[in-house]
Amino acid sequence: MGRIYPSRLGWRRMRENDIIVRSGSRFLVRSSNWIGDAVMNTPALTALKSRFPKARVSVLALPRVAPVFTAHPAVDEVLVLDTQGGGLALRHRAAQVRRLREGRFDLALVFPNSFDAAFLTWLARIPRRVGYATDCRRLFLTTPVAVPENRGRVHEIYYYLALVDTLARRAGGPEGGVGTPALSLAVPGPGQVRADRILQEIREGSTGPLIGFNPGAAYGPAKCWPAERFAALGGELLERYPGARILVLGTRNELAVAAEICRPLGGRCCNLAGRTSLGEVMGVIARLDLLVTNDSGLMHVGAALGKPLVAIFGSTNPLTTGPWSERGTVIRHALPCSPCLKRTCPEDFSCMLGIGAEEVFQACVDRLEGG
């Protein structure tokens, strides 16, 4: 085996296959930065623990995605990345590096493709750093991995699983053999308690289904079905299910669109946009009978929690980022320009405008009534 030794550029890799994992090795996993991507990290974490059961796994995550990992059975601890000063202020960066050095990690597995994610693990002097060779960061990885040739043709969860496969192969451990990949998500206890309090008030006197609408998407408006279509859908659902309640979910960014949806639906529609943390909205989704959603982080939360859902796709590709669930229905009108993967539509937005409320309503009925 080749030796690892320090240089002025950090810890240098002597050979690509000299990763040694011992009992009690400490792994640091830098998670993805967005909720949906973080949820799609979870099968890889399960695989990592399966292949290295005696390793201690810590996840380094941004505050906005940390609740995804707090109750994951493969995760021993969650370290929240300090984002004060934009995460780039020198003293905050120094504190982050110092904390990671104190952790004495043996290996870092870097899921995000960003330069900064790999650079931080290099600054922390973690001896082994495994990640994809993207964004000019090869110098900061001891094991730079080529992006899989099938990326864009298979679901994104396999992108993260392939990194774990590479680590297992280079460490001489077992590859594959963990069965069909499955998302793993559990609601943090405090989030569920708060969610139940919110729902108790909303459901008082109601015996019908609890339906969630998620009209937002952080990526951009090209992924968003129009608010008036959500409102029309809500009207049809409330007419068919007299005891139903509709909850509109989202962040403060969705306050206006949520209000637009709720306005014509009256008291049986509740605007929760901006009123819940991620842990709390996870708890709300866990109690839903149905989630109607754009391609978004909360779509993946619903899939991971096993909820029946209807996902509406426009600019993005359900083959790669669709709900990884047997209880999900995808509605998409394929056009010559789709999937364009753009944040805003440069054409006439017909991929979304062509999807009518009646089509989505029928998919909702099928899910609610066991189809």
Coordinates of C-alpha atoms in Angstrom, one line a residue:
M1 CA 0.0 0.0 0.0
G2 CA 1.2 3.5 -0.7
R3 CA 1.8 5.9 2.2
I4 CA -0.1 9.2 2.9
Y5 CA 2.1 12.1 3.7
P6 CA 1.5 15.9 4.1
S7 CA 2.8 18.4 1.6
R8 CA 2.4 22.1 1.1
L9 CA -0.8 21.4 -0.9
G10 CA -2.3 19.1 1.8
W11 CA -2.5 15.4 2.1
R12 CA -1.2 13.8 -1.1
R13 CA -2.6 10.6 -2.6
M14 CA 0.1 8.0 -3.4
R15 CA -2.1 5.6 -5.2
E16 CA -5.8 5.5 -6.0
N17 CA -6.5 2.1 -4.5
D18 CA -4.8 2.6 -1.1
I19 CA -7.9 3.6 0.9
I20 CA -7.8 1.6 4.2
V21 CA -11.0 1.4 6.3
R22 CA -10.6 0.0 9.7
S23 CA -13.1 -0.8 12.4
G24 CA -14.1 2.5 14.0
S25 CA -13.0 4.6 11.0
R26 CA -14.7 8.0 11.1
F27 CA -16.4 9.1 7.8
L28 CA -17.5 12.6 7.1
V29 CA -20.2 12.8 4.4
R30 CA -20.8 16.3 2.9
S31 CA -24.4 16.2 2.0
S32 CA -26.1 17.9 -1.0
N33 CA -27.3 21.4 -0.5
W34 CA -31.0 21.2 -1.6
I35 CA -33.8 19.3 0.1
G36 CA -34.6 17.1 -2.9
D37 CA -31.0 16.2 -3.5
A38 CA -30.4 15.6 0.2
V39 CA -33.3 13.1 0.3
M40 CA -31.8 11.4 -2.8
N41 CA -28.5 11.1 -0.8
T42 CA -30.3 8.8 1.7
P43 CA -30.0 5.5 -0.3
A44 CA -26.2 6.1 -0.6
L45 CA -26.0 6.6 3.2
T46 CA -27.8 3.3 3.8
A47 CA -25.4 1.6 1.3
L48 CA -22.4 3.2 3.0
K49 CA -23.3 1.9 6.4
S50 CA -24.2 -1.5 4.9
R51 CA -20.7 -1.8 3.4
F52 CA -18.8 -0.3 6.3
P53 CA -21.0 -1.2 9.3
K54 CA -18.3 -0.5 11.9
A55 CA -17.5 3.0 10.6
R56 CA -18.9 6.1 12.4
V57 CA -20.8 8.2 9.9
S58 CA -21.1 12.0 10.4
V59 CA -23.1 14.1 7.9
L60 CA -22.1 17.7 7.3
A61 CA -25.1 19.6 6.1
L62 CA -26.4 23.1 5.5
P63 CA -29.1 24.2 8.1
R64 CA -31.9 24.0 5.5
V65 CA -31.3 20.3 4.9
A66 CA -30.0 19.0 8.2
P67 CA -33.5 17.7 9.4
V68 CA -33.3 15.2 6.5
F69 CA -30.5 13.3 8.3
T70 CA -31.2 13.7 12.0
A71 CA -33.2 10.5 12.3
H72 CA -31.5 8.5 9.5
P73 CA -30.5 5.1 10.9
A74 CA -27.1 5.1 9.1
V75 CA -26.1 8.5 10.5
D76 CA -24.4 8.7 13.9
E77 CA -24.3 12.5 14.0
V78 CA -25.3 15.6 12.0
L79 CA -22.9 18.5 11.9
V80 CA -24.6 21.7 10.8
L81 CA -22.5 23.9 8.5
D82 CA -22.2 27.5 9.7
T83 CA -23.5 29.8 7.0
Q84 CA -23.1 33.1 8.8
G85 CA -21.6 35.8 6.7
G86 CA -22.7 33.8 3.6
G87 CA -20.5 30.9 4.7
L88 CA -17.5 32.6 3.2
A89 CA -16.4 35.1 6.0
L90 CA -12.8 34.2 7.0
R91 CA -13.5 33.8 10.7
H92 CA -16.5 31.5 10.1
R93 CA -14.5 29.5 7.6
A94 CA -11.7 29.1 10.2
A95 CA -14.1 27.9 12.8
Q96 CA -15.6 25.4 10.4
V97 CA -12.2 24.0 9.5
R98 CA -11.1 23.9 13.2
R99 CA -14.2 21.9 14.1
L100 CA -13.7 19.4 11.3
R101 CA -10.0 19.0 12.3
E102 CA -11.1 18.3 15.8
G103 CA -13.3 15.5 14.5
R104 CA -10.3 13.6 13.3
F105 CA -12.1 12.1 10.4
D106 CA -10.3 9.4 8.4
L107 CA -12.3 9.9 5.1
A108 CA -14.6 12.4 3.5
L109 CA -17.2 11.5 1.0
V110 CA -18.3 14.6 -1.0
F111 CA -21.7 14.4 -2.6
P112 CA -22.1 18.0 -4.0
N113 CA -20.2 18.8 -7.2
S114 CA -19.2 22.3 -5.9
F115 CA -15.6 23.4 -5.6
D116 CA -16.2 24.7 -2.1
A117 CA -17.5 21.3 -0.8
A118 CA -14.2 19.6 -1.7
F119 CA -12.0 22.6 -0.7
L120 CA -13.4 22.6 2.8
T121 CA -12.5 18.9 3.4
W122 CA -9.0 19.6 2.1
L123 CA -8.6 22.6 4.5
A124 CA -9.7 20.2 7.3
R125 CA -6.8 17.9 6.4
I126 CA -9.0 14.8 6.1
P127 CA -6.6 12.2 4.8
R128 CA -8.9 10.6 2.3
R129 CA -11.3 12.7 0.2
V130 CA -13.6 11.0 -2.4
G131 CA -15.8 12.9 -4.8
Y132 CA -16.6 13.5 -8.4
A133 CA -13.9 15.3 -10.5
T134 CA -16.0 18.3 -11.3
D135 CA -15.6 22.1 -11.0
C136 CA -11.8 22.1 -11.2
R137 CA -11.5 20.4 -7.8
R138 CA -9.4 17.4 -8.7
L139 CA -6.4 18.8 -6.8
F140 CA -8.4 18.7 -3.6
L141 CA -9.6 15.1 -3.8
T142 CA -7.4 12.2 -3.1
T143 CA -9.8 10.0 -5.0
P144 CA -11.3 12.0 -7.9
V145 CA -14.0 10.0 -9.6
A146 CA -15.2 10.4 -13.2
V147 CA -18.8 11.3 -13.6
P148 CA -20.7 8.1 -14.6
E149 CA -21.4 7.8 -18.3
N150 CA -25.1 7.0 -17.6
R151 CA -25.8 10.2 -15.7
G152 CA -28.8 11.8 -17.2
R153 CA -30.2 8.4 -18.3
V154 CA -30.9 6.9 -14.9
H155 CA -32.4 8.3 -11.7
E156 CA -30.2 10.7 -9.7
I157 CA -30.0 8.4 -6.7
Y158 CA -27.6 6.2 -8.7
Y159 CA -25.2 9.1 -9.0
Y160 CA -24.7 9.1 -5.2
L161 CA -24.7 5.3 -5.0
A162 CA -21.9 5.1 -7.6
L163 CA -19.7 7.2 -5.4
V164 CA -20.2 4.7 -2.5
D165 CA -19.5 1.9 -5.0
T166 CA -16.2 3.5 -5.9
L167 CA -15.2 3.9 -2.3
A168 CA -16.0 0.3 -1.6
R169 CA -14.1 -0.9 -4.5
R170 CA -11.0 1.2 -3.7
A171 CA -11.1 0.1 -0.1
G172 CA -11.4 -3.6 -1.1
G173 CA -14.9 -3.8 0.5
P174 CA -18.1 -5.3 -0.9
E175 CA -19.8 -3.6 -3.8
G176 CA -23.5 -3.6 -4.6
G177 CA -25.6 -6.3 -3.0
V178 CA -27.8 -4.0 -0.9
G179 CA -31.0 -4.7 -2.8
T180 CA -33.3 -2.2 -4.5
P181 CA -32.3 1.3 -3.4
A182 CA -34.9 2.9 -1.1
L183 CA -35.2 6.4 0.2
S184 CA -35.0 6.7 4.0
L185 CA -36.5 9.6 5.9
A186 CA -37.9 9.9 9.4
V187 CA -39.6 13.0 10.9
P188 CA -37.6 14.6 13.7
G189 CA -39.6 14.2 17.0
P190 CA -40.0 18.0 17.7
G191 CA -41.2 18.5 14.1
Q192 CA -43.9 15.9 14.4
V193 CA -45.1 17.3 17.7
R194 CA -45.5 20.8 16.2
A195 CA -47.0 19.4 13.0
D196 CA -49.6 17.5 15.0
R197 CA -50.6 20.6 16.9
I198 CA -51.1 22.5 13.6
L199 CA -53.1 19.7 12.1
Q200 CA -55.3 19.3 15.2
E201 CA -56.6 22.9 14.7
I202 CA -57.1 22.5 11.0
R203 CA -58.8 19.1 11.2
E204 CA -61.2 20.0 13.9
G205 CA -64.6 18.7 12.8
S206 CA -63.2 17.3 9.6
T207 CA -63.5 13.6 8.6
G208 CA -62.4 13.8 4.9
P209 CA -59.0 13.5 3.3
L210 CA -56.1 15.8 4.1
I211 CA -54.6 17.1 0.9
G212 CA -51.4 19.0 0.5
F213 CA -50.6 21.4 -2.4
N214 CA -46.9 22.3 -3.0
P215 CA -47.0 25.1 -5.7
G216 CA -43.4 26.2 -5.4
A217 CA -40.0 25.0 -6.6
A218 CA -36.7 26.5 -5.6
Y219 CA -35.1 25.9 -9.0
G220 CA -37.3 28.4 -10.8
P221 CA -40.7 29.2 -12.3
A222 CA -40.3 26.7 -15.2
K223 CA -41.1 23.9 -12.7
C224 CA -44.2 25.6 -11.4
W225 CA -47.8 24.7 -12.4
P226 CA -49.8 28.0 -12.4
A227 CA -51.5 29.0 -9.2
E228 CA -54.9 29.3 -10.8
R229 CA -54.7 25.7 -11.9
F230 CA -54.0 24.7 -8.3
A231 CA -57.0 26.7 -7.2
A232 CA -59.3 25.1 -9.8
L233 CA -58.0 21.7 -8.8
G234 CA -58.7 22.5 -5.2
G235 CA -62.3 23.5 -6.0
E236 CA -62.9 20.2 -7.7
L237 CA -61.4 18.2 -4.9
L238 CA -63.4 20.0 -2.2
E239 CA -66.6 19.4 -4.2
R240 CA -65.9 15.7 -4.5
Y241 CA -64.8 15.3 -0.9
P242 CA -67.0 17.5 1.3
G243 CA -65.0 16.8 4.5
A244 CA -61.6 17.4 2.9
R245 CA -59.1 20.0 3.9
I246 CA -56.4 21.5 1.7
L247 CA -53.1 22.7 3.0
V248 CA -50.8 24.9 0.9
L249 CA -47.2 24.3 1.8
G250 CA -44.1 26.3 1.0
T251 CA -41.6 28.8 2.3
R252 CA -42.0 32.6 2.6
N253 CA -41.2 32.8 -1.1
E254 CA -44.6 31.1 -1.8
L255 CA -46.7 33.3 0.5
A256 CA -48.3 35.2 -2.4
V257 CA -48.9 32.2 -4.6
A258 CA -50.3 30.3 -1.7
A259 CA -52.7 33.1 -0.8
E260 CA -53.8 33.2 -4.5
I261 CA -54.7 29.5 -4.3
C262 CA -56.5 29.7 -0.9
R263 CA -58.5 32.9 -1.7
P264 CA -61.2 31.2 -3.8
L265 CA -61.3 28.0 -1.7
G266 CA -62.5 29.6 1.6
G267 CA -62.1 28.2 5.0
R268 CA -61.4 24.7 3.9
C269 CA -58.0 25.7 2.6
C270 CA -55.2 26.7 5.0
N271 CA -52.1 28.6 4.0
L272 CA -49.1 27.2 5.7
A273 CA -46.5 28.8 3.5
G274 CA -43.7 30.3 5.6
R275 CA -45.2 29.0 8.8
T276 CA -43.3 25.7 9.2
S277 CA -39.7 24.6 9.5
L278 CA -38.5 21.7 7.4
G279 CA -38.9 19.3 10.3
E280 CA -42.5 20.6 10.8
V281 CA -43.5 20.4 7.1
M282 CA -42.1 16.9 7.1
G283 CA -44.4 16.1 10.0
V284 CA -47.3 17.6 8.1
I285 CA -46.6 15.7 5.0
A286 CA -46.4 12.5 7.0
R287 CA -50.0 13.0 8.0
L288 CA -51.4 13.8 4.5
D289 CA -53.6 11.5 2.5
L290 CA -52.3 13.0 -0.8
L291 CA -49.7 15.5 -1.9
V292 CA -50.0 17.4 -5.2
T293 CA -46.7 18.9 -6.0
N294 CA -44.3 20.3 -8.6
D295 CA -40.9 18.7 -9.0
S296 CA -39.4 20.0 -5.8
G297 CA -37.7 19.1 -2.5
L298 CA -41.1 18.4 -0.8
M299 CA -42.0 16.0 -3.6
H300 CA -39.0 13.9 -2.6
V301 CA -40.0 14.2 1.0
G302 CA -43.4 12.9 0.2
A303 CA -41.9 10.0 -1.8
A304 CA -39.5 9.1 1.0
L305 CA -42.4 9.1 3.6
G306 CA -44.4 6.8 1.3
K307 CA -47.3 9.2 0.8
P308 CA -49.6 9.0 -2.2
L309 CA -48.7 11.9 -4.5
V310 CA -49.3 13.4 -7.9
A311 CA -46.2 15.2 -9.3
I312 CA -46.5 17.7 -12.2
F313 CA -43.4 18.0 -14.4
G314 CA -42.5 20.7 -16.9
S315 CA -38.9 21.7 -17.7
T316 CA -37.3 18.8 -15.8
N317 CA -36.9 15.1 -16.4
P318 CA -38.9 12.6 -14.3
L319 CA -36.5 9.8 -15.4
T320 CA -33.7 11.4 -13.4
T321 CA -35.5 13.4 -10.6
G322 CA -39.0 11.9 -10.5
P323 CA -40.5 10.7 -7.2
W324 CA -38.8 7.4 -6.2
S325 CA -41.9 5.8 -5.1
E326 CA -44.5 3.2 -6.1
R327 CA -47.2 5.5 -4.8
G328 CA -46.4 8.4 -7.1
T329 CA -48.2 9.5 -10.3
V330 CA -46.2 11.7 -12.7
I331 CA -48.1 14.1 -15.1
R332 CA -46.0 15.4 -17.9
H333 CA -46.7 16.5 -21.5
A334 CA -43.6 15.6 -23.5
L335 CA -42.7 18.3 -26.1
P336 CA -39.9 18.6 -28.6
C337 CA -38.2 21.1 -26.3
S338 CA -38.5 19.1 -23.1
P339 CA -36.9 18.5 -20.8
C340 CA -35.1 21.8 -21.3
L341 CA -33.9 21.9 -17.7
K342 CA -34.1 25.7 -17.7
R343 CA -35.2 27.9 -14.8
T344 CA -37.5 30.0 -16.9
C345 CA -39.3 29.0 -20.1
P346 CA -37.8 30.7 -23.2
E347 CA -40.9 29.7 -25.3
D348 CA -44.6 29.7 -24.5
F349 CA -44.6 27.5 -21.3
S350 CA -46.8 25.0 -23.1
C351 CA -45.3 22.0 -21.1
M352 CA -47.1 23.3 -18.0
L353 CA -50.0 25.3 -19.5
G354 CA -51.0 22.2 -21.5
I355 CA -51.8 20.3 -18.2
G356 CA -55.3 21.1 -17.1
A357 CA -56.9 20.9 -13.7
E358 CA -59.2 18.1 -14.8
E359 CA -56.3 15.8 -15.8
V360 CA -54.6 16.3 -12.4
F361 CA -58.0 15.9 -10.6
Q362 CA -58.5 12.5 -12.1
A363 CA -55.0 11.4 -11.0
C364 CA -55.8 12.6 -7.5
V365 CA -59.0 10.7 -7.4
D366 CA -57.2 7.5 -8.5
R367 CA -54.6 7.9 -5.7
L368 CA -57.2 8.8 -3.0
E369 CA -59.5 6.0 -4.0
G370 CA -56.9 3.3 -4.4
G371 CA -56.1 3.4 -8.1

